[in-house]
mmCIF file of C-alpha atoms and ligand atoms in Angstrom:
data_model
loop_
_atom_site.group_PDB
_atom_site.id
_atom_site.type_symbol
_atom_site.label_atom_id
_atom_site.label_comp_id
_atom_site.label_asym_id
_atom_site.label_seq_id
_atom_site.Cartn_x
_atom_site.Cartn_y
_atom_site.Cartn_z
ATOM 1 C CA UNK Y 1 0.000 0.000 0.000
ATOM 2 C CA UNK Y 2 1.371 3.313 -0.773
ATOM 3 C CA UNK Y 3 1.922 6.253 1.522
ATOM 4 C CA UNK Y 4 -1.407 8.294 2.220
ATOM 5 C CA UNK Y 5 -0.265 11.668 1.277
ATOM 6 C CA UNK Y 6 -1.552 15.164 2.827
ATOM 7 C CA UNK Y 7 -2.643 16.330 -0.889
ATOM 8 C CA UNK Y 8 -2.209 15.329 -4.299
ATOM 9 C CA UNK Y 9 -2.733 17.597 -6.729
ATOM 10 C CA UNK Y 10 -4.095 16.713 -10.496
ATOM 11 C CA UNK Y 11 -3.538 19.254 -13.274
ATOM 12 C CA UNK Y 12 0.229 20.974 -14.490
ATOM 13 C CA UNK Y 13 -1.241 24.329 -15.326
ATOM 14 C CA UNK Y 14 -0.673 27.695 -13.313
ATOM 15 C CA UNK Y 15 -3.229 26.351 -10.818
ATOM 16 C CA UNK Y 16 -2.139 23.229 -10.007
ATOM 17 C CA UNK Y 17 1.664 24.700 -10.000
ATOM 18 C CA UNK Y 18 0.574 27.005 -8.003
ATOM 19 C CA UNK Y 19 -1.218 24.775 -5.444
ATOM 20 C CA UNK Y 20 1.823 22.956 -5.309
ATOM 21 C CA UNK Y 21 4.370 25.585 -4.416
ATOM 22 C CA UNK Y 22 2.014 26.790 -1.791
ATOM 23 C CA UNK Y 23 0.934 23.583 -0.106
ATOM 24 C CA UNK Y 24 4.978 22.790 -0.597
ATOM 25 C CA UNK Y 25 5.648 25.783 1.436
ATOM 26 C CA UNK Y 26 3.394 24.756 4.146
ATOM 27 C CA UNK Y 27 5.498 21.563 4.629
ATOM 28 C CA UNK Y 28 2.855 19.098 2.960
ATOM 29 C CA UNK Y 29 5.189 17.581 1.094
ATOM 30 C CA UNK Y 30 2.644 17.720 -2.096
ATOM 31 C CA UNK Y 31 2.419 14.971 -5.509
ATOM 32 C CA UNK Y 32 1.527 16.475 -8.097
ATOM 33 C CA UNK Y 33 0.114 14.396 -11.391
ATOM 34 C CA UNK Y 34 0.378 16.645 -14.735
ATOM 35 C CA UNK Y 35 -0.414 14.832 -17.453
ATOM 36 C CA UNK Y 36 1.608 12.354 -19.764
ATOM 37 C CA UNK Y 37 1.901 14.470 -23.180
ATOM 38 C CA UNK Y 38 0.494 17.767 -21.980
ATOM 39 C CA UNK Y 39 3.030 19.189 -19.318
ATOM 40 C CA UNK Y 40 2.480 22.503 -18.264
ATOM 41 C CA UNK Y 41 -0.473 23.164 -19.522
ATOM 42 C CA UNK Y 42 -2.139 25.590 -21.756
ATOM 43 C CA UNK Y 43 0.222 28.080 -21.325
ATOM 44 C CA UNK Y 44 2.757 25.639 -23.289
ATOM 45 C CA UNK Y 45 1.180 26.217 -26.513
ATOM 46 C CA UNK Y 46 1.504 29.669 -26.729
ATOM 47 C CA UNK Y 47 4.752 31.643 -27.434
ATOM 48 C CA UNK Y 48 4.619 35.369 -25.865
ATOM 49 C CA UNK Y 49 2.801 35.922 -22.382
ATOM 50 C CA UNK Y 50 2.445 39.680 -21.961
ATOM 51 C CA UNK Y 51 0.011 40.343 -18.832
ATOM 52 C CA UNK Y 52 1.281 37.988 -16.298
ATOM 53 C CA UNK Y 53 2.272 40.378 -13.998
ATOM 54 C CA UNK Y 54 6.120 40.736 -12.680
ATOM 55 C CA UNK Y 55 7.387 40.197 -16.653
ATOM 56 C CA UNK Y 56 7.411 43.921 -17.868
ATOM 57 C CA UNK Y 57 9.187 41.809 -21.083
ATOM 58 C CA UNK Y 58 6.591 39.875 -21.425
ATOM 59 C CA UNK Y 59 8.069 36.234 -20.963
ATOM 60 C CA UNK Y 60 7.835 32.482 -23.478
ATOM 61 C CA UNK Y 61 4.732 30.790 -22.514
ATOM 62 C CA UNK Y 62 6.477 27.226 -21.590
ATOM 63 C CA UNK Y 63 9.441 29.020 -20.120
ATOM 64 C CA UNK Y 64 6.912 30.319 -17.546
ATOM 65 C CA UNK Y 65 5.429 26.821 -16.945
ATOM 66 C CA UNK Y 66 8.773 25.608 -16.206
ATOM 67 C CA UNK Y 67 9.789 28.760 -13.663
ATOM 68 C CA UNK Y 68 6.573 28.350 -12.143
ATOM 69 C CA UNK Y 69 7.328 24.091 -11.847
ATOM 70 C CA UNK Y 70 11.022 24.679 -10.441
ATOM 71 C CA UNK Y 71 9.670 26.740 -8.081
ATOM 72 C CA UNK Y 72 7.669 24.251 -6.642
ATOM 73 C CA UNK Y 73 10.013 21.589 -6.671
ATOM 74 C CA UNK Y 74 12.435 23.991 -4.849
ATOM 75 C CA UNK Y 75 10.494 23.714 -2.191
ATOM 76 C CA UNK Y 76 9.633 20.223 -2.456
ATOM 77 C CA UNK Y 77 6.755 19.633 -4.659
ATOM 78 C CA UNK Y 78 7.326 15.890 -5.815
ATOM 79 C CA UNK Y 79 6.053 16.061 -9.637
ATOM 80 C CA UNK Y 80 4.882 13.078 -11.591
ATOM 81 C CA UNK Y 81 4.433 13.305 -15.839
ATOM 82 C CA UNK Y 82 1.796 10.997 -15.682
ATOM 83 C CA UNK Y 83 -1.806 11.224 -15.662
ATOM 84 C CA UNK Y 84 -4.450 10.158 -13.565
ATOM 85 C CA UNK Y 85 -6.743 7.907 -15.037
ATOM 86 C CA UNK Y 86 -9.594 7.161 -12.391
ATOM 87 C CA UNK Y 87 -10.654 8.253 -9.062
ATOM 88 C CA UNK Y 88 -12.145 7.372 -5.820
ATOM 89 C CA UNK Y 89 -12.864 10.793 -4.459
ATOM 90 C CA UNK Y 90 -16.037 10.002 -1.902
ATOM 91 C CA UNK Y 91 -14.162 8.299 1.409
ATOM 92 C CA UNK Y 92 -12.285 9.897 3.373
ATOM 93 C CA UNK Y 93 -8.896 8.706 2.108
ATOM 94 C CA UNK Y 94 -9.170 9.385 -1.699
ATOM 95 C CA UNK Y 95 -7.593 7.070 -4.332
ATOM 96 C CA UNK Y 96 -6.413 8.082 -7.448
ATOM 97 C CA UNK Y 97 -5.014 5.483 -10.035
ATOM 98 C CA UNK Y 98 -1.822 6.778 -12.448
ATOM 99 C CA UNK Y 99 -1.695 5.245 -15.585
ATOM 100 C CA UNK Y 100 0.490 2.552 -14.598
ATOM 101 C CA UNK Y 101 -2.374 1.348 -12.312
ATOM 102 C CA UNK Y 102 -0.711 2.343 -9.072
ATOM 103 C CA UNK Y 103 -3.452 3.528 -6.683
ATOM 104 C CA UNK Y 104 -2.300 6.517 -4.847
ATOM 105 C CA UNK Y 105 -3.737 7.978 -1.126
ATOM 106 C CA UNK Y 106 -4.056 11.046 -0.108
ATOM 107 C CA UNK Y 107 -6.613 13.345 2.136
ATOM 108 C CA UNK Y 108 -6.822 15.726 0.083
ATOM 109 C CA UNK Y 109 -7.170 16.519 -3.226
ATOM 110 C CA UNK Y 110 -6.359 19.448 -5.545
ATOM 111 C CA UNK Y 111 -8.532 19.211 -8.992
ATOM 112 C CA UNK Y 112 -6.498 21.757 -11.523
ATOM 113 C CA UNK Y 113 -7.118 19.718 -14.969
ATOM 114 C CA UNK Y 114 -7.883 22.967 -16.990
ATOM 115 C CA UNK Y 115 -9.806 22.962 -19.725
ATOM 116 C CA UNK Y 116 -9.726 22.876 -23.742
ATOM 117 C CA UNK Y 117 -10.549 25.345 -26.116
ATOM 118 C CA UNK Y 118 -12.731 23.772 -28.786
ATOM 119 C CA UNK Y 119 -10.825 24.038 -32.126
ATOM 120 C CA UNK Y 120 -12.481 24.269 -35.986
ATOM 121 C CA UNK Y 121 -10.692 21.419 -36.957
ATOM 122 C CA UNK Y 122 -8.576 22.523 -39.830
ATOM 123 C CA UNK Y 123 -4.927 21.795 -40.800
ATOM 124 C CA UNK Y 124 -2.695 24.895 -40.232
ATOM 125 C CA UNK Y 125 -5.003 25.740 -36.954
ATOM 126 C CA UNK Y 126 -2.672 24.122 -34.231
ATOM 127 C CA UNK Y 127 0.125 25.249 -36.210
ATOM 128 C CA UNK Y 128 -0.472 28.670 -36.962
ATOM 129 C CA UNK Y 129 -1.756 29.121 -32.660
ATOM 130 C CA UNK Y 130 0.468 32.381 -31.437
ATOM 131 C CA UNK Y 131 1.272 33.222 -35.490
ATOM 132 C CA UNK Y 132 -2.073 34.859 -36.254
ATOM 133 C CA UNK Y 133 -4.013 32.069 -34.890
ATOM 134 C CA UNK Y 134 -5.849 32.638 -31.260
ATOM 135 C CA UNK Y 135 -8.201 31.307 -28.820
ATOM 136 C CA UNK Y 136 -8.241 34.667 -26.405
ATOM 137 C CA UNK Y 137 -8.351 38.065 -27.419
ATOM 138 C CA UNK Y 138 -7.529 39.606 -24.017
ATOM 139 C CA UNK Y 139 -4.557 37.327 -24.343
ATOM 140 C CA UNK Y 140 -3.959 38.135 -27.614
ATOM 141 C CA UNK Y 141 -5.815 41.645 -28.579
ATOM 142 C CA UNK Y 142 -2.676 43.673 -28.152
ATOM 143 C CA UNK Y 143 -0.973 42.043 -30.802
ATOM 144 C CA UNK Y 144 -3.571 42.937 -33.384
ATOM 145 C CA UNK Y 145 -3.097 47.059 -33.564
ATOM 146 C CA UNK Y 146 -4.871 48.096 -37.159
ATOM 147 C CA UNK Y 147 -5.076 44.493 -38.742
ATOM 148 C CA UNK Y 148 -7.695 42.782 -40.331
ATOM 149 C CA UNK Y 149 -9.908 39.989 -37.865
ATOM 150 C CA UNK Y 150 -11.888 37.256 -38.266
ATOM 151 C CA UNK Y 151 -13.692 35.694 -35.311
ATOM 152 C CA UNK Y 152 -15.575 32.850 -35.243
ATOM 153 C CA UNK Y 153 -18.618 31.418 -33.445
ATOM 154 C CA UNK Y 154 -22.012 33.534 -32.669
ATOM 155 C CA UNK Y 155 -22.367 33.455 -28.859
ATOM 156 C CA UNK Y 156 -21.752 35.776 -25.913
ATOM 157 C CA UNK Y 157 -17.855 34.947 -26.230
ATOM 158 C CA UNK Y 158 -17.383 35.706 -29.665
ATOM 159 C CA UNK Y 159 -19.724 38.881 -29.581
ATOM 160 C CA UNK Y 160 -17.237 40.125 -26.429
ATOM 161 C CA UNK Y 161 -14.067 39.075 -28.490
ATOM 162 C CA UNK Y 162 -15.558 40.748 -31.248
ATOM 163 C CA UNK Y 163 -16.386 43.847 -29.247
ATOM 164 C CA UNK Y 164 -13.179 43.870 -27.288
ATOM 165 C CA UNK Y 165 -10.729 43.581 -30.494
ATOM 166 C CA UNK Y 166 -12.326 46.105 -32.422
ATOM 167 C CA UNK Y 167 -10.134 48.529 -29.577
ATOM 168 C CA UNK Y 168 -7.288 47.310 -32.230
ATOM 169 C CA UNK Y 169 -8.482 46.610 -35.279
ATOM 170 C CA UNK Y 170 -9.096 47.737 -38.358
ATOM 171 C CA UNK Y 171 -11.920 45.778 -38.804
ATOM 172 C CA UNK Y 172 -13.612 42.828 -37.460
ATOM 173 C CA UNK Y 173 -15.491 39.920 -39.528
ATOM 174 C CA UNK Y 174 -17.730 37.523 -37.115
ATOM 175 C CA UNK Y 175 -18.282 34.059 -38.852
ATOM 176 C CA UNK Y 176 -20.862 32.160 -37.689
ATOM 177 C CA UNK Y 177 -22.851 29.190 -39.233
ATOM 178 C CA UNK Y 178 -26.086 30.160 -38.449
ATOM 179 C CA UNK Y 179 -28.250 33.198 -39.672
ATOM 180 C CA UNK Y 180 -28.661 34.442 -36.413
ATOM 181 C CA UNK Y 181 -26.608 34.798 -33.518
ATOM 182 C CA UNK Y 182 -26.779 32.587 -30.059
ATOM 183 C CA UNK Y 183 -25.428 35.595 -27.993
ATOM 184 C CA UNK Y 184 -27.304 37.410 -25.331
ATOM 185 C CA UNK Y 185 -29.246 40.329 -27.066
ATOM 186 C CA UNK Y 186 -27.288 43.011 -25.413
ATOM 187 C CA UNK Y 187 -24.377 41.876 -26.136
ATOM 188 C CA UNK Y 188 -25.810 41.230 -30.318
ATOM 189 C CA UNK Y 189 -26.718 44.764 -30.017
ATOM 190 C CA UNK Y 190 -23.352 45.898 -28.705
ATOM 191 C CA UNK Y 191 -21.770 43.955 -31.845
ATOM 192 C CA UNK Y 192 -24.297 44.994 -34.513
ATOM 193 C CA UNK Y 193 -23.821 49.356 -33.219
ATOM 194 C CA UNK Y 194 -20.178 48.872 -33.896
ATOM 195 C CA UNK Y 195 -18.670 50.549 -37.248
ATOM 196 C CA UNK Y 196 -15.792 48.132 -37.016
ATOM 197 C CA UNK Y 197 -17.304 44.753 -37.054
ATOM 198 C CA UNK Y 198 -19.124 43.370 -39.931
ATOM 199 C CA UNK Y 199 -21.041 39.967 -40.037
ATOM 200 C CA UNK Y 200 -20.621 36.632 -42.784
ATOM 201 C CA UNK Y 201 -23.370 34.496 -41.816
ATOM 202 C CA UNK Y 202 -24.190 31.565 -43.030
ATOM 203 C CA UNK Y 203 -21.122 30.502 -43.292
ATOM 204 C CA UNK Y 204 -18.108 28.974 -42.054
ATOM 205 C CA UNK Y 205 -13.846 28.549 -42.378
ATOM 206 C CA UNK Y 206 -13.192 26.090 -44.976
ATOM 207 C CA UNK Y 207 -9.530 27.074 -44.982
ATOM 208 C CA UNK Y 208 -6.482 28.791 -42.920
ATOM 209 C CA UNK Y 209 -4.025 29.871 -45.331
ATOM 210 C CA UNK Y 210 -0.601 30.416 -44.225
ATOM 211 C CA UNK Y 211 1.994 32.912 -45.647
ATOM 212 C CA UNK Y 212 5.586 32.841 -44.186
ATOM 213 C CA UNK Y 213 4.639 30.777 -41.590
ATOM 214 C CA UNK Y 214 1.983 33.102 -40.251
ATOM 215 C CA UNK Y 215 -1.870 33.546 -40.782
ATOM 216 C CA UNK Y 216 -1.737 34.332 -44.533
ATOM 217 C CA UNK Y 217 -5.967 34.746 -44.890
ATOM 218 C CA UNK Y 218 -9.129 32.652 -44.696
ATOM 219 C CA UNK Y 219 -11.234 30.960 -46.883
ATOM 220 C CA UNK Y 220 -15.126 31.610 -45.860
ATOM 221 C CA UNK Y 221 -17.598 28.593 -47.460
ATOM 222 C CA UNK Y 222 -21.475 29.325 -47.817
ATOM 223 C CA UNK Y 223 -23.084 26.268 -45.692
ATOM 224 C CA UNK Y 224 -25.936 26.651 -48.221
ATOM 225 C CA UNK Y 225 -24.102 27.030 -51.499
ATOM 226 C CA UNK Y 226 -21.007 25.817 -50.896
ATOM 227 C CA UNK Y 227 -20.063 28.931 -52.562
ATOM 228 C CA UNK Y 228 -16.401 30.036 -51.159
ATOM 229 C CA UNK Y 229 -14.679 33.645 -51.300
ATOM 230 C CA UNK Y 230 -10.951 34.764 -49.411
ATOM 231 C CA UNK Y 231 -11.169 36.366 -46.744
ATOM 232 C CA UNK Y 232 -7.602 39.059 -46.284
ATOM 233 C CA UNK Y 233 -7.246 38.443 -42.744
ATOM 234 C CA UNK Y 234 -3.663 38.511 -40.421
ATOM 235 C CA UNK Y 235 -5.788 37.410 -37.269
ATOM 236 C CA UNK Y 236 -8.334 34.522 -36.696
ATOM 237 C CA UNK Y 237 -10.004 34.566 -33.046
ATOM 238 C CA UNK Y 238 -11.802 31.051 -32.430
ATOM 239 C CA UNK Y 239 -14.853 31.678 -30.036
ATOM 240 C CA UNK Y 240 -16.552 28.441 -30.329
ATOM 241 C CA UNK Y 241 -16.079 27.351 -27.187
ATOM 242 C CA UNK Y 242 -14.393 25.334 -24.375
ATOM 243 C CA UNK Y 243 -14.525 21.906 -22.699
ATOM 244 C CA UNK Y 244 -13.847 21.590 -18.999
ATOM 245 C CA UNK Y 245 -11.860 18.418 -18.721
ATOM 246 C CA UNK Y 246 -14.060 16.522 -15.777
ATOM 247 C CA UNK Y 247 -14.860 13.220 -17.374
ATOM 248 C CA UNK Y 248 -12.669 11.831 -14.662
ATOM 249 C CA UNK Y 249 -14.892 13.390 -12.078
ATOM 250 C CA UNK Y 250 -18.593 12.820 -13.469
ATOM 251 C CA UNK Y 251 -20.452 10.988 -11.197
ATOM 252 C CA UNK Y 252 -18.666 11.901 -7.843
ATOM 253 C CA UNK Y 253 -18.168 15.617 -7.883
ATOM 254 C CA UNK Y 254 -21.353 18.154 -8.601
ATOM 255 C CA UNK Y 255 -20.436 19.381 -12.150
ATOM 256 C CA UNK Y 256 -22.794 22.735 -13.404
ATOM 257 C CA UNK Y 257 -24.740 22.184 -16.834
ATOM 258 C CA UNK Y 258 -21.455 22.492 -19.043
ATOM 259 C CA UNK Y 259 -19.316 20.132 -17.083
ATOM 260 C CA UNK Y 260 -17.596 22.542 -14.916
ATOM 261 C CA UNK Y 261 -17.071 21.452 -11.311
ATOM 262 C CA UNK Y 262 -18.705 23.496 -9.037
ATOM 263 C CA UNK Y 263 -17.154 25.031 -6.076
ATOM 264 C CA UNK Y 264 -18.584 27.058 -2.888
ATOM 265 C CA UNK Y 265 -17.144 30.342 -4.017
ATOM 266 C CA UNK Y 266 -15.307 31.996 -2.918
ATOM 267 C CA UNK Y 267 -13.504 29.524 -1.306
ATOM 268 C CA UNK Y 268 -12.112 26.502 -3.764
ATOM 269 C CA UNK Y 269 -14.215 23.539 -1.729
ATOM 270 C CA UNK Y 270 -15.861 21.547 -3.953
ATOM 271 C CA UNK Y 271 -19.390 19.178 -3.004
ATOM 272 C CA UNK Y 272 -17.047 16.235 -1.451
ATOM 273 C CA UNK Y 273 -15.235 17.076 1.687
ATOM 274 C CA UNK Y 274 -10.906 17.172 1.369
ATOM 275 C CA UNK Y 275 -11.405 17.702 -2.871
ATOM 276 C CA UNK Y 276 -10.711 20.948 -4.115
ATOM 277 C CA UNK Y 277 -10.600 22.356 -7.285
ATOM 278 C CA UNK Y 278 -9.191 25.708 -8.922
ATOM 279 C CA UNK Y 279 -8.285 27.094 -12.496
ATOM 280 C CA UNK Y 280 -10.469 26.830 -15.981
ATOM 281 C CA UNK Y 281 -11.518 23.562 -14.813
ATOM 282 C CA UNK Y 282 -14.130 26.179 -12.658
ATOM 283 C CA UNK Y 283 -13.967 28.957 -14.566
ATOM 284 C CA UNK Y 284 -16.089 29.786 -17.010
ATOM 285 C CA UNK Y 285 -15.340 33.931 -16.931
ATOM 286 C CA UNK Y 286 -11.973 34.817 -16.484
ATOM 287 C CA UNK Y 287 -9.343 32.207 -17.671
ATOM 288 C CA UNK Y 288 -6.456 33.758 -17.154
ATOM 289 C CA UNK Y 289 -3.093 32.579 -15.904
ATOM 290 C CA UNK Y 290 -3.099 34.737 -13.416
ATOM 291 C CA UNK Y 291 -6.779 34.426 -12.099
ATOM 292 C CA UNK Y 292 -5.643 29.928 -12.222
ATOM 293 C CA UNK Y 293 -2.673 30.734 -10.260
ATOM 294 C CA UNK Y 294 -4.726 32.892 -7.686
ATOM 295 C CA UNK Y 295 -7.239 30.247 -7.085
ATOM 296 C CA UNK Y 296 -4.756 27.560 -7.474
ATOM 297 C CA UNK Y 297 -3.340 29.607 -4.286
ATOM 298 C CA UNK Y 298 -6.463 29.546 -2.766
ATOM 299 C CA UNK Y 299 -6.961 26.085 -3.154
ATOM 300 C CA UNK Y 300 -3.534 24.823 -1.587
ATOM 301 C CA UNK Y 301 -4.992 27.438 1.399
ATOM 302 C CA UNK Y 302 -8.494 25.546 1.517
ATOM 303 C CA UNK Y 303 -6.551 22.114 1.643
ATOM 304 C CA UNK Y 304 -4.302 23.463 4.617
ATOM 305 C CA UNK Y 305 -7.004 24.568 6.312
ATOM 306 C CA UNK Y 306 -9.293 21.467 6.063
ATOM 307 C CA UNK Y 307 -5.858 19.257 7.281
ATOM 308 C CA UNK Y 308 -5.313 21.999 10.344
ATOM 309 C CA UNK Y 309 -9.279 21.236 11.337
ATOM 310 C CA UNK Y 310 -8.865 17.428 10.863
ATOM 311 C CA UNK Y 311 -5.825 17.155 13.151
HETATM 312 P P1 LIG A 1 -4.210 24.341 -17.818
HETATM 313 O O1 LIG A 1 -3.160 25.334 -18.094
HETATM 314 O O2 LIG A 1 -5.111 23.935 -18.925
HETATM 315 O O3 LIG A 1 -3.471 23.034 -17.249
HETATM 316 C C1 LIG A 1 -4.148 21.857 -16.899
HETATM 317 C C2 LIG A 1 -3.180 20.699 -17.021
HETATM 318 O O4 LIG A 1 -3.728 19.554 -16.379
HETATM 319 C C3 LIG A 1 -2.897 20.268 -18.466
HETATM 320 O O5 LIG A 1 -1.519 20.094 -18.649
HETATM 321 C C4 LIG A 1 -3.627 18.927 -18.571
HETATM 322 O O6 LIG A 1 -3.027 18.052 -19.497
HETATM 323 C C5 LIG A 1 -3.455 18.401 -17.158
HETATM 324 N N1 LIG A 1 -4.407 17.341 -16.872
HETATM 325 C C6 LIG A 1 -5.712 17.266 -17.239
HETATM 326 N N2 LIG A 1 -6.245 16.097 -16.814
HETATM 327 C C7 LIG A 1 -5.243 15.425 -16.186
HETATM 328 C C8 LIG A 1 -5.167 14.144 -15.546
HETATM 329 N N3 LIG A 1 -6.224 13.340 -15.487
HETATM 330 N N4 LIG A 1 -3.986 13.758 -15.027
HETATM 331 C C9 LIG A 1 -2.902 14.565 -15.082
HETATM 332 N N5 LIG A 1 -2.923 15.792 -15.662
HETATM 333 C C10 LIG A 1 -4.080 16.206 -16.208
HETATM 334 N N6 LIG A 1 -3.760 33.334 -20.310
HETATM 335 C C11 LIG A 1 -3.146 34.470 -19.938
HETATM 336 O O7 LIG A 1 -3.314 34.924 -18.809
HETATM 337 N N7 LIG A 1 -2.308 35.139 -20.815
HETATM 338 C C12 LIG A 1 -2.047 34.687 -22.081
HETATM 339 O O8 LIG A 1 -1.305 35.320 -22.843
HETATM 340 C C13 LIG A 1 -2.674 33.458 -22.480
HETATM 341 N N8 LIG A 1 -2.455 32.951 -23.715
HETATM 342 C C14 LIG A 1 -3.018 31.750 -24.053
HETATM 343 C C15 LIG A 1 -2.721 31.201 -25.286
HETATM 344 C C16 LIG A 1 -3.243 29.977 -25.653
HETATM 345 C C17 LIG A 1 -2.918 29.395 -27.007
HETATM 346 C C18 LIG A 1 -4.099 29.279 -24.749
HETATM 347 C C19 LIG A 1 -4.666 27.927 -25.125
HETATM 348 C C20 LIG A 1 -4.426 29.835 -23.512
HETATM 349 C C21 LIG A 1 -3.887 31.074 -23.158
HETATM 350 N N9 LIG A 1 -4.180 31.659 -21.927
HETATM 351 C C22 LIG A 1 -3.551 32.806 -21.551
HETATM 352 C C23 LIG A 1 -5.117 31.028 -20.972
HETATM 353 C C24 LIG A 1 -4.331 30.259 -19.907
HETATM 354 O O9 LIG A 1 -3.394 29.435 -20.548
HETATM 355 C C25 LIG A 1 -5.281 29.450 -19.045
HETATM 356 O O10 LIG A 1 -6.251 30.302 -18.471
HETATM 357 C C26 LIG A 1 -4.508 28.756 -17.918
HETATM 358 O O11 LIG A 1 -3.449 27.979 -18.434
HETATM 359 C C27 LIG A 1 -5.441 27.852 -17.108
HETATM 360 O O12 LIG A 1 -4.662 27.211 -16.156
HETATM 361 P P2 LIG A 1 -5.096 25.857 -15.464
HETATM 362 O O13 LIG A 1 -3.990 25.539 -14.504
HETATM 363 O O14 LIG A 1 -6.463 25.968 -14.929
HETATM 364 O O15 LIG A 1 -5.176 24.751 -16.620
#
């Protein structure tokens, strides 16, 4: 039988990084699991991160990840690439299986497992992410100043991407399939009283062309007629929205109608007593790296807590 350990922490992102250099810190001598394939997160698949604060140079997306992961290990965060691939969460001692099948113990747990950004499905889109290509345009925005922009997707996201790019662009395009819009009417009318942004409904990205190795233009396809027409874009904004990845906790945890887990905010505590959870894998407004590392905080300070009342 293994060890049972004061927390283990599931998730390599800023939240679960940050968890663990916190809980480190408070001599809990924390495991974290972060994935097989995907270490460090989301933040690894970007190249220039401007507005996390105390990086007036703006600093490299992974080399962030791995600051914020040496950190924690300097203190004694014990990290494991592997992922955890099913969970007992409901007694009191949890049990968490790694992919080798070794059933770990701990009472506490620390859920940071992110989320995805739902993608169109094109070739060039992955590559092209951080050259023209972007999922977040308060990430991304600033990078943008008097270009041509193409967002996709016809909810409350891509109306507020929309909206909030137009501060840069020249123009704005919104794609969307449909011939009208999902979005919230305030926020349609906020989109539709703006000189900048222009609609192409009906319609959707058949193709991401690249020039130089950067965004190079789109191709927009009729869904009726098939008919297609270019599209002289340098940025594409994808707001078709994100997947919390929970599958692992469906069934134990309380989840809210999109698969986030739920959590008694403001605190990080989530319906089962010792399991805590923090980052985009809660977040459905801010997803930031610095809002993930703040409840990521939080969470490691929930989790010390809980052990202090325990004894
Ligand atoms: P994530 O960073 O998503 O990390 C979760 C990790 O947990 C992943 O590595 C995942 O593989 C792992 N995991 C999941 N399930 C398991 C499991 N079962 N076992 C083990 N590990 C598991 N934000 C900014 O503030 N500024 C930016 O400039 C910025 N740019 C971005 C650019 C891109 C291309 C993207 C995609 C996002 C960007 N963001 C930016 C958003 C930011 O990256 C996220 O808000 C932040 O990373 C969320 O942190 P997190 O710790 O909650 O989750």
């Amino acid at each position: 039988m293994s060890e049972i350990r004061h927390v283990v922490i599931i998730g390599s992102g800023p939240a679960g990084y940050t968890a663990a250099l916190y809980t480190a810190r408070a001599q809990l001598q924390p495991l974290l699991f972060g994935s097989s394939i995907f270490v460090g997160g989301s933040l690894t698949t970007t190249t220039e991160v401007e507005n996390f604060p105390g990086f007036p140079q703006g600093v490299d997306g992974p080399v962030l990840m791995e600051n914020m992961r040496a950190q924690a290990e300097k203190f004694g965060a014990e990290m494991v690439d592997d992922d955890i691939v099913e969970v007992n969460l409901t007694g009191d001692i949890k049990l968490l299986t790694d992919s080798a099948g070794t059933v770990h113990r701990a009472k506490t747990v620390i859920i940071a497992t992110g989320s995805g950004y739902r993608k169109l499905g094109l070739p060039n889109e992955d590559a092209l992410s951080g050259r023209g290509v972007s999922w977040c345009a308060t990430c991304d925005g600033f990078f943008f100043r008097d270009r041509d922009i193409v967002v996709v997707g016809g909810g409350d996201t891509a109306m507020e991407e929309a909206t909030f790019l137009t501060r840069f662009a020249r123009s704005v395009t919104v794609v969307h399939r449909r011939s009208t819009l999902r979005a919230s009417k305030v926020m349609q009318n906020r989109a539709f009283a703006d000189d900048k942004i222009s609609f192409a409904f009906d319609s959707e990205i058949a193709q991401i062309k690249e020039t130089n190795g950067m965004l190079g233009g789109v191709v927009l396809r009729d869904v009726f007629t098939g008919a297609t027409r270019d599209l002289d874009v340098t940025g594409l904004f994808i707001a078709i929205g994100h997947d919390p990845r929970t599958e692992l906790f469906t069934g134990q945890l309380e989840l809210d109608s999109e698969g986030y887990i739920q959590v008694a905010s403001p605190t990080t505590r989530t319906s089962l007593p010792g399991v805590f959870a923090a980052g985009d894998v809660v977040d459905h407004t801010y997803r930031q790296a610095i809002t993930a590392a703040g409840t990521g905080a939080a969470a490691a300070l929930d989790a010390e807590r809980y052990l202090a009342a325990r004894g």
